[in-house]
mmCIF file of C-alpha atoms in Angstrom:
data_model
loop_
_atom_site.group_PDB
_atom_site.id
_atom_site.type_symbol
_atom_site.label_atom_id
_atom_site.label_comp_id
_atom_site.label_asym_id
_atom_site.label_seq_id
_atom_site.Cartn_x
_atom_site.Cartn_y
_atom_site.Cartn_z
ATOM 1 C CA UNK A 1 0.000 0.000 0.000
ATOM 2 C CA UNK A 2 1.120 3.557 -0.649
ATOM 3 C CA UNK A 3 2.344 5.656 2.259
ATOM 4 C CA UNK A 4 -0.048 8.073 3.891
ATOM 5 C CA UNK A 5 0.520 11.607 2.641
ATOM 6 C CA UNK A 6 -0.227 14.930 4.307
ATOM 7 C CA UNK A 7 -0.251 18.312 2.630
ATOM 8 C CA UNK A 8 0.632 20.832 5.290
ATOM 9 C CA UNK A 9 -0.044 24.511 4.916
ATOM 10 C CA UNK A 10 1.603 26.188 7.895
ATOM 11 C CA UNK A 11 1.655 23.280 10.342
ATOM 12 C CA UNK A 12 3.607 20.445 8.759
ATOM 13 C CA UNK A 13 6.650 20.015 10.954
ATOM 14 C CA UNK A 14 4.720 19.264 14.174
ATOM 15 C CA UNK A 15 2.364 16.992 12.227
ATOM 16 C CA UNK A 16 5.229 15.018 10.717
ATOM 17 C CA UNK A 17 7.009 14.676 14.041
ATOM 18 C CA UNK A 18 3.804 13.494 15.739
ATOM 19 C CA UNK A 19 3.071 10.940 12.976
ATOM 20 C CA UNK A 20 6.432 9.456 11.887
ATOM 21 C CA UNK A 21 4.886 7.153 9.232
ATOM 22 C CA UNK A 22 3.311 10.080 7.424
ATOM 23 C CA UNK A 23 4.943 11.531 4.299
ATOM 24 C CA UNK A 24 4.528 15.275 4.793
ATOM 25 C CA UNK A 25 4.567 17.754 1.904
ATOM 26 C CA UNK A 26 5.205 21.256 3.238
ATOM 27 C CA UNK A 27 3.611 23.730 0.823
ATOM 28 C CA UNK A 28 4.939 27.293 0.857
ATOM 29 C CA UNK A 29 4.466 30.074 -1.693
ATOM 30 C CA UNK A 30 7.382 32.212 -0.490
ATOM 31 C CA UNK A 31 10.767 31.179 -1.925
ATOM 32 C CA UNK A 32 12.566 32.362 1.208
ATOM 33 C CA UNK A 33 10.279 30.409 3.523
ATOM 34 C CA UNK A 34 10.336 27.329 1.271
ATOM 35 C CA UNK A 35 14.155 27.396 1.390
ATOM 36 C CA UNK A 36 14.082 27.634 5.166
ATOM 37 C CA UNK A 37 11.597 24.743 5.389
ATOM 38 C CA UNK A 38 13.838 22.651 3.131
ATOM 39 C CA UNK A 39 16.821 23.297 5.401
ATOM 40 C CA UNK A 40 14.794 22.386 8.497
ATOM 41 C CA UNK A 41 13.224 19.313 6.886
ATOM 42 C CA UNK A 42 16.667 17.960 5.973
ATOM 43 C CA UNK A 43 17.590 17.834 9.666
ATOM 44 C CA UNK A 44 14.420 16.098 10.865
ATOM 45 C CA UNK A 45 13.586 12.432 11.218
ATOM 46 C CA UNK A 46 10.705 11.306 9.066
ATOM 47 C CA UNK A 47 9.685 11.951 5.505
ATOM 48 C CA UNK A 48 9.370 15.632 4.577
ATOM 49 C CA UNK A 49 9.453 17.372 1.229
ATOM 50 C CA UNK A 50 8.866 21.009 0.311
ATOM 51 C CA UNK A 51 6.570 22.188 -2.457
ATOM 52 C CA UNK A 52 7.441 25.758 -3.420
ATOM 53 C CA UNK A 53 4.053 26.738 -4.806
ATOM 54 C CA UNK A 54 0.930 28.627 -3.972
ATOM 55 C CA UNK A 55 -1.510 25.747 -3.635
ATOM 56 C CA UNK A 56 -4.966 26.906 -4.676
ATOM 57 C CA UNK A 57 -6.585 23.762 -6.121
ATOM 58 C CA UNK A 58 -6.075 20.020 -6.440
ATOM 59 C CA UNK A 59 -4.343 20.331 -9.828
ATOM 60 C CA UNK A 60 -1.550 22.360 -8.180
ATOM 61 C CA UNK A 61 -0.496 19.141 -6.434
ATOM 62 C CA UNK A 62 -0.355 16.832 -9.448
ATOM 63 C CA UNK A 63 3.454 16.609 -9.759
ATOM 64 C CA UNK A 64 4.379 16.897 -6.070
ATOM 65 C CA UNK A 65 1.748 14.532 -4.681
ATOM 66 C CA UNK A 66 0.992 11.744 -7.178
ATOM 67 C CA UNK A 67 -1.553 10.048 -4.889
ATOM 68 C CA UNK A 68 -4.567 11.069 -2.850
ATOM 69 C CA UNK A 69 -3.927 12.857 0.413
ATOM 70 C CA UNK A 70 -4.608 11.237 3.768
ATOM 71 C CA UNK A 71 -4.444 14.549 5.644
ATOM 72 C CA UNK A 72 -4.815 18.198 4.650
ATOM 73 C CA UNK A 73 -3.669 20.440 7.489
ATOM 74 C CA UNK A 74 -3.829 24.225 7.507
ATOM 75 C CA UNK A 75 -2.856 26.880 10.006
ATOM 76 C CA UNK A 76 -2.337 30.545 9.177
ATOM 77 C CA UNK A 77 -3.010 30.064 5.470
ATOM 78 C CA UNK A 78 -4.513 33.057 3.768
ATOM 79 C CA UNK A 79 -7.807 32.529 1.955
ATOM 80 C CA UNK A 80 -8.264 29.055 3.484
ATOM 81 C CA UNK A 81 -12.067 29.305 3.347
ATOM 82 C CA UNK A 82 -11.882 29.329 -0.471
ATOM 83 C CA UNK A 83 -8.862 27.058 -0.940
ATOM 84 C CA UNK A 84 -9.916 24.113 1.256
ATOM 85 C CA UNK A 85 -13.023 23.274 -0.833
ATOM 86 C CA UNK A 86 -10.876 23.331 -3.991
ATOM 87 C CA UNK A 87 -8.590 20.705 -2.439
ATOM 88 C CA UNK A 88 -11.326 18.294 -1.322
ATOM 89 C CA UNK A 89 -10.975 16.093 -4.380
ATOM 90 C CA UNK A 90 -7.262 15.607 -3.609
ATOM 91 C CA UNK A 91 -8.241 13.834 -0.365
ATOM 92 C CA UNK A 92 -8.798 10.099 -0.319
ATOM 93 C CA UNK A 93 -12.243 8.982 0.889
ATOM 94 C CA UNK A 94 -12.051 9.004 4.679
ATOM 95 C CA UNK A 95 -9.153 11.465 4.523
ATOM 96 C CA UNK A 96 -9.186 14.282 7.029
ATOM 97 C CA UNK A 97 -8.806 18.039 7.080
ATOM 98 C CA UNK A 98 -7.304 19.682 10.161
ATOM 99 C CA UNK A 99 -7.976 23.416 10.431
ATOM 100 C CA UNK A 100 -6.859 25.912 13.053
ATOM 101 C CA UNK A 101 -9.763 28.358 12.862
ATOM 102 C CA UNK A 102 -12.694 30.019 14.583
ATOM 103 C CA UNK A 103 -16.408 29.243 14.650
ATOM 104 C CA UNK A 104 -16.830 30.237 11.000
ATOM 105 C CA UNK A 105 -15.978 26.634 10.076
ATOM 106 C CA UNK A 106 -19.470 25.549 11.234
ATOM 107 C CA UNK A 107 -21.103 27.962 8.789
ATOM 108 C CA UNK A 108 -18.682 27.258 5.938
ATOM 109 C CA UNK A 109 -19.102 23.488 6.263
ATOM 110 C CA UNK A 110 -22.785 23.880 5.343
ATOM 111 C CA UNK A 111 -22.020 25.628 2.050
ATOM 112 C CA UNK A 112 -22.297 23.768 -1.253
ATOM 113 C CA UNK A 113 -18.577 24.219 -1.996
ATOM 114 C CA UNK A 114 -17.748 22.256 1.170
ATOM 115 C CA UNK A 115 -20.058 19.363 0.239
ATOM 116 C CA UNK A 116 -18.243 16.113 0.838
ATOM 117 C CA UNK A 117 -16.661 17.186 4.119
ATOM 118 C CA UNK A 118 -18.274 16.437 7.452
ATOM 119 C CA UNK A 119 -17.254 18.062 10.743
ATOM 120 C CA UNK A 120 -16.229 15.249 13.086
ATOM 121 C CA UNK A 121 -14.997 17.251 16.069
ATOM 122 C CA UNK A 122 -13.382 20.428 17.300
ATOM 123 C CA UNK A 123 -10.968 20.977 20.139
ATOM 124 C CA UNK A 124 -10.384 24.347 21.800
ATOM 125 C CA UNK A 125 -6.874 25.740 21.703
ATOM 126 C CA UNK A 126 -5.636 26.324 25.219
ATOM 127 C CA UNK A 127 -5.380 30.031 26.000
ATOM 128 C CA UNK A 128 -7.227 31.024 22.815
ATOM 129 C CA UNK A 129 -10.799 32.147 23.395
ATOM 130 C CA UNK A 130 -12.038 31.923 19.814
ATOM 131 C CA UNK A 131 -9.777 29.347 18.175
ATOM 132 C CA UNK A 132 -10.209 25.617 17.703
ATOM 133 C CA UNK A 133 -8.613 22.753 15.872
ATOM 134 C CA UNK A 134 -11.296 21.341 13.612
ATOM 135 C CA UNK A 135 -11.332 17.781 12.283
ATOM 136 C CA UNK A 136 -13.354 17.281 9.100
ATOM 137 C CA UNK A 137 -13.588 14.037 7.147
ATOM 138 C CA UNK A 138 -14.094 13.467 3.441
ATOM 139 C CA UNK A 139 -17.166 11.390 2.827
ATOM 140 C CA UNK A 140 -17.755 8.508 0.428
ATOM 141 C CA UNK A 141 -15.976 7.855 -2.826
ATOM 142 C CA UNK A 142 -18.952 8.917 -4.958
ATOM 143 C CA UNK A 143 -18.407 12.548 -3.938
ATOM 144 C CA UNK A 144 -17.923 14.899 -6.875
ATOM 145 C CA UNK A 145 -15.697 17.724 -5.669
ATOM 146 C CA UNK A 146 -15.424 21.319 -6.710
ATOM 147 C CA UNK A 147 -13.662 21.589 -10.054
ATOM 148 C CA UNK A 148 -10.050 22.454 -9.667
#
């Protein structure tokens, strides 16, 4: 079986260290930051690679991630409310999305563009009044995602 793959937008290093069997692709649009992430990733145990690209839709991943994602994780990514739905079809059925965000996720998850993702749980961030880590799961294989 293929290795589990995570696309990490702003949170990949802790995710990869917490899940050593996970192949983590660190996506970063800034060349300077992507270079830094590459230097850091080279010193870490586990399987990390850096994708220097602004990931906006599933097709942006075609060359860097040749299989479906197991995990899509995002923290501090600009425009995440529009980008996440465009990446749904890159997730394998049963794959998960981890978001560091506020209550707006409840409202967004009901929109048509988010069809195919179900909120499974949310955990408050200690010391942060209005921030949670959200766990959403991609539903069945017959889902037809947003075109990308």
